[in-house]
Structures are given as C-alpha cells and as structure tokens.
Amino acid sequence: MNRVSAKDLFEKRGDEPIVMVAAYDAPSAEILDDVADIILVGDSVGNTRLGYDDTLPVTLDESLSHTAAVARGSERAMVVGDMPFASFGVSTERSAENAARYLKEAGAQAVKLETPVEGGVSVETVRRMTELGVPVMGHVGLTPQQVHRKGYKVQGRDEEEADAILERARELEEAGVFSVVLESVPESLGARVTDALGVPTIGIGAGREVDGQVLVLDDLVGLSDGTPTFVKEYADVRGVMTDAVKEYAKEVREGEFPSDEHIFGDSRDSKDDDTDGGDDR
Ligand code: KIV
C-alpha cells in the first residue's frame, strides 16, 4: 500500500483539511492509520509517555525507537519523526546525518524540526536535509524546545513578532520544507501564514484558517493529566483505564479473578492450549 506523500498533501491543499495526530506506539498507529493523513511521532513523547517534565531530555535513540514502532504499526499514513532538542542544529552535517536515520533506520517518510524565529536551526541545515532527500516539516510559533527562553505562551501577538513568524515561515518554504506546523498563534496569524505559503500549514492552537490540524493523541482521547486550552477531549481514556485497573485489583483481592474461563484445566482437551487465544502474540 502506498503511504500518503508530501505530493498528496500538497494536492489536497484547499480541498480537505489535513489530519495529523501525534502518537508514539504501534497499537496507536494501527488505530490511526485509516483515519489520519500523518502520524507525527512528536517529541511530546517526553512529557506524555516518558515522564520527563518537558521535551528537552528526549534522546535521538528514544525518538527513533518510538518512530520505528509507529512505522511498524501503520502502512498508509505518512510517518513523521520529530527530531529532539540538540539532535539537530549543532552542525549542519550532523543534523543531516541524524535526520537521515529517521528514514534509514526508523521507517519514517519525513522529519519535523522546531524552527523558531530566534534560530535554533539554520536555513542552510534545512536545505541540506531536503537536498539529501529527507522531507522536512517546519514548526513555528510556540516551540516547546525553547521553553527556557520563551515559556509556553501564545506567540505572535504583537505585530513585530507576527511579522517575524511569517518571515521565518517564508524562509523555511524557500529552504524546501513540505509543510509548516503553526503552534499557539492567533487565528489571524494562522491565516496570514497560510495565505503567504505555497506549502500546507498544520495548526495546533492556530485557529481554523490553516490547511490542517494536529493534536496529541493522549490529549484528544483524555489520557493526559491536564491538557492545553486549545485541545478538545473526545473521550476519557484515563477514566476508563483507572476504572478498569481498580476493578481488576478489587477482583484479585476478593478472589474473583481468575475465574473458570481464565484458567487451564489438567486435561489436554479440556481447553485450547493456545495461550494467545488465536491472536498473534
Ligand atoms: O511534539 C509534538 O507532539 C508536536 C506537535 C504537538 C506539533 O510537536
């Protein structure tokens, strides 16, 4: 099966909004594969799944490992690996080598880089990656890897800052990015950047006038412990999981689990000896 490509996204622009979800493992990828155009293996894995306070400690190996799991769990959606802090931007050659690992080793089709207006990564580095054949998605507005410099705040509220974000997005397009994520900016700036660019924009807290939307899976299904204001929670998975493990613990303590249907008897033909119940486990 062919995966969604940068060309498909470009052609879709203006017809139908692009759906991107950040997710980190194979079962989530299986669920998302028919639904999302892009699965972003966000460095948000640091806060959501790895127990870090922010995204900065996420290592390249952790990110590659989660990206490979998502690639194994999907066959249709485009898989984009989100390069963690300092795995890019230190030197152009090292950045390009690291970016290539997402395609060579992890089975991704593209990488995303946080590309704030203050720098962090040079336009030359983005160009080098794209020349090498690594499709790059940019990311402007709120860039969580800059938390110690800027905090987690809406960006581009004043005119100067908004112009700088727009200018940065233009530079990135020039350097060859196939798409740009816009995070936590006023809706009017989302619209301005979208109008100015020839490549699709994907917003998170960037309003409605963009080419697509992205949310973190854990936030949208209600697994995260607290979510940003721009998130809509479509389910209460944390509640469902909490109730399930409480019920299990209660049944174990009260001797109700395991019951007859969950044990193996002595007789060979009394029970199917296939412990996976027919699943490939
Ligand atoms: O790390 C991430 O999940 C992201 C998205 C929220 C855009 O960068």
mmCIF file of N, CA and C and ligand atoms in Angstrom, residues 22 40 42-44 82 112 139 181 183 204 214 216, ligand 1:
data_model
loop_
_atom_site.group_PDB
_atom_site.id
_atom_site.type_symbol
_atom_site.label_atom_id
_atom_site.label_comp_id
_atom_site.label_asym_id
_atom_site.label_seq_id
_atom_site.Cartn_x
_atom_site.Cartn_y
_atom_site.Cartn_z
ATOM 1 N N ALA A 22 -0.324 13.292 16.796
ATOM 2 C CA ALA A 22 0.951 12.880 17.387
ATOM 3 C C ALA A 22 0.714 11.618 18.207
ATOM 4 N N LEU A 40 2.510 11.960 13.491
ATOM 5 C CA LEU A 40 3.741 12.632 13.936
ATOM 6 C C LEU A 40 4.213 11.939 15.204
ATOM 7 N N GLY A 42 5.808 12.754 17.878
ATOM 8 C CA GLY A 42 6.225 14.013 18.486
ATOM 9 C C GLY A 42 7.245 13.803 19.603
ATOM 10 N N ASP A 43 8.089 14.825 19.797
ATOM 11 C CA ASP A 43 8.972 14.764 20.970
ATOM 12 C C ASP A 43 8.153 15.023 22.236
ATOM 13 N N SER A 44 6.855 15.313 22.050
ATOM 14 C CA SER A 44 5.936 15.370 23.188
ATOM 15 C C SER A 44 5.880 14.015 23.907
ATOM 16 N N ASP A 82 9.843 13.420 14.858
ATOM 17 C CA ASP A 82 10.068 14.777 15.372
ATOM 18 C C ASP A 82 11.446 14.809 16.031
ATOM 19 N N LYS A 112 10.262 16.282 11.329
ATOM 20 C CA LYS A 112 9.850 17.642 11.700
ATOM 21 C C LYS A 112 10.943 18.239 12.581
ATOM 22 N N HIS A 139 8.321 24.120 11.979
ATOM 23 C CA HIS A 139 7.440 24.306 13.155
ATOM 24 C C HIS A 139 7.742 25.682 13.740
ATOM 25 N N VAL A 181 4.213 23.476 10.649
ATOM 26 C CA VAL A 181 3.319 23.459 11.819
ATOM 27 C C VAL A 181 3.326 24.852 12.437
ATOM 28 N N GLU A 183 2.097 26.638 15.872
ATOM 29 C CA GLU A 183 1.582 26.292 17.210
ATOM 30 C C GLU A 183 1.292 27.546 18.028
ATOM 31 N N ILE A 204 -1.896 23.895 15.458
ATOM 32 C CA ILE A 204 -2.261 23.366 16.787
ATOM 33 C C ILE A 204 -2.432 24.606 17.655
ATOM 34 N N VAL A 214 -3.415 19.455 13.984
ATOM 35 C CA VAL A 214 -2.736 18.373 14.697
ATOM 36 C C VAL A 214 -3.054 18.487 16.179
ATOM 37 N N VAL A 216 -2.238 16.035 19.969
ATOM 38 C CA VAL A 216 -1.561 14.888 20.568
ATOM 39 C C VAL A 216 -2.632 13.852 20.928
HETATM 40 O O1 KIV B 1 5.782 17.026 19.782
HETATM 41 C C1 KIV B 1 4.644 17.168 19.296
HETATM 42 O O2 KIV B 1 3.726 16.382 19.532
HETATM 43 C C2 KIV B 1 4.432 18.301 18.417
HETATM 44 C C3 KIV B 1 3.047 18.608 17.977
HETATM 45 C C4 KIV B 1 2.200 18.970 19.106
HETATM 46 C C5 KIV B 1 3.014 19.595 16.881
HETATM 47 O O3 KIV B 1 5.362 18.963 18.057
#
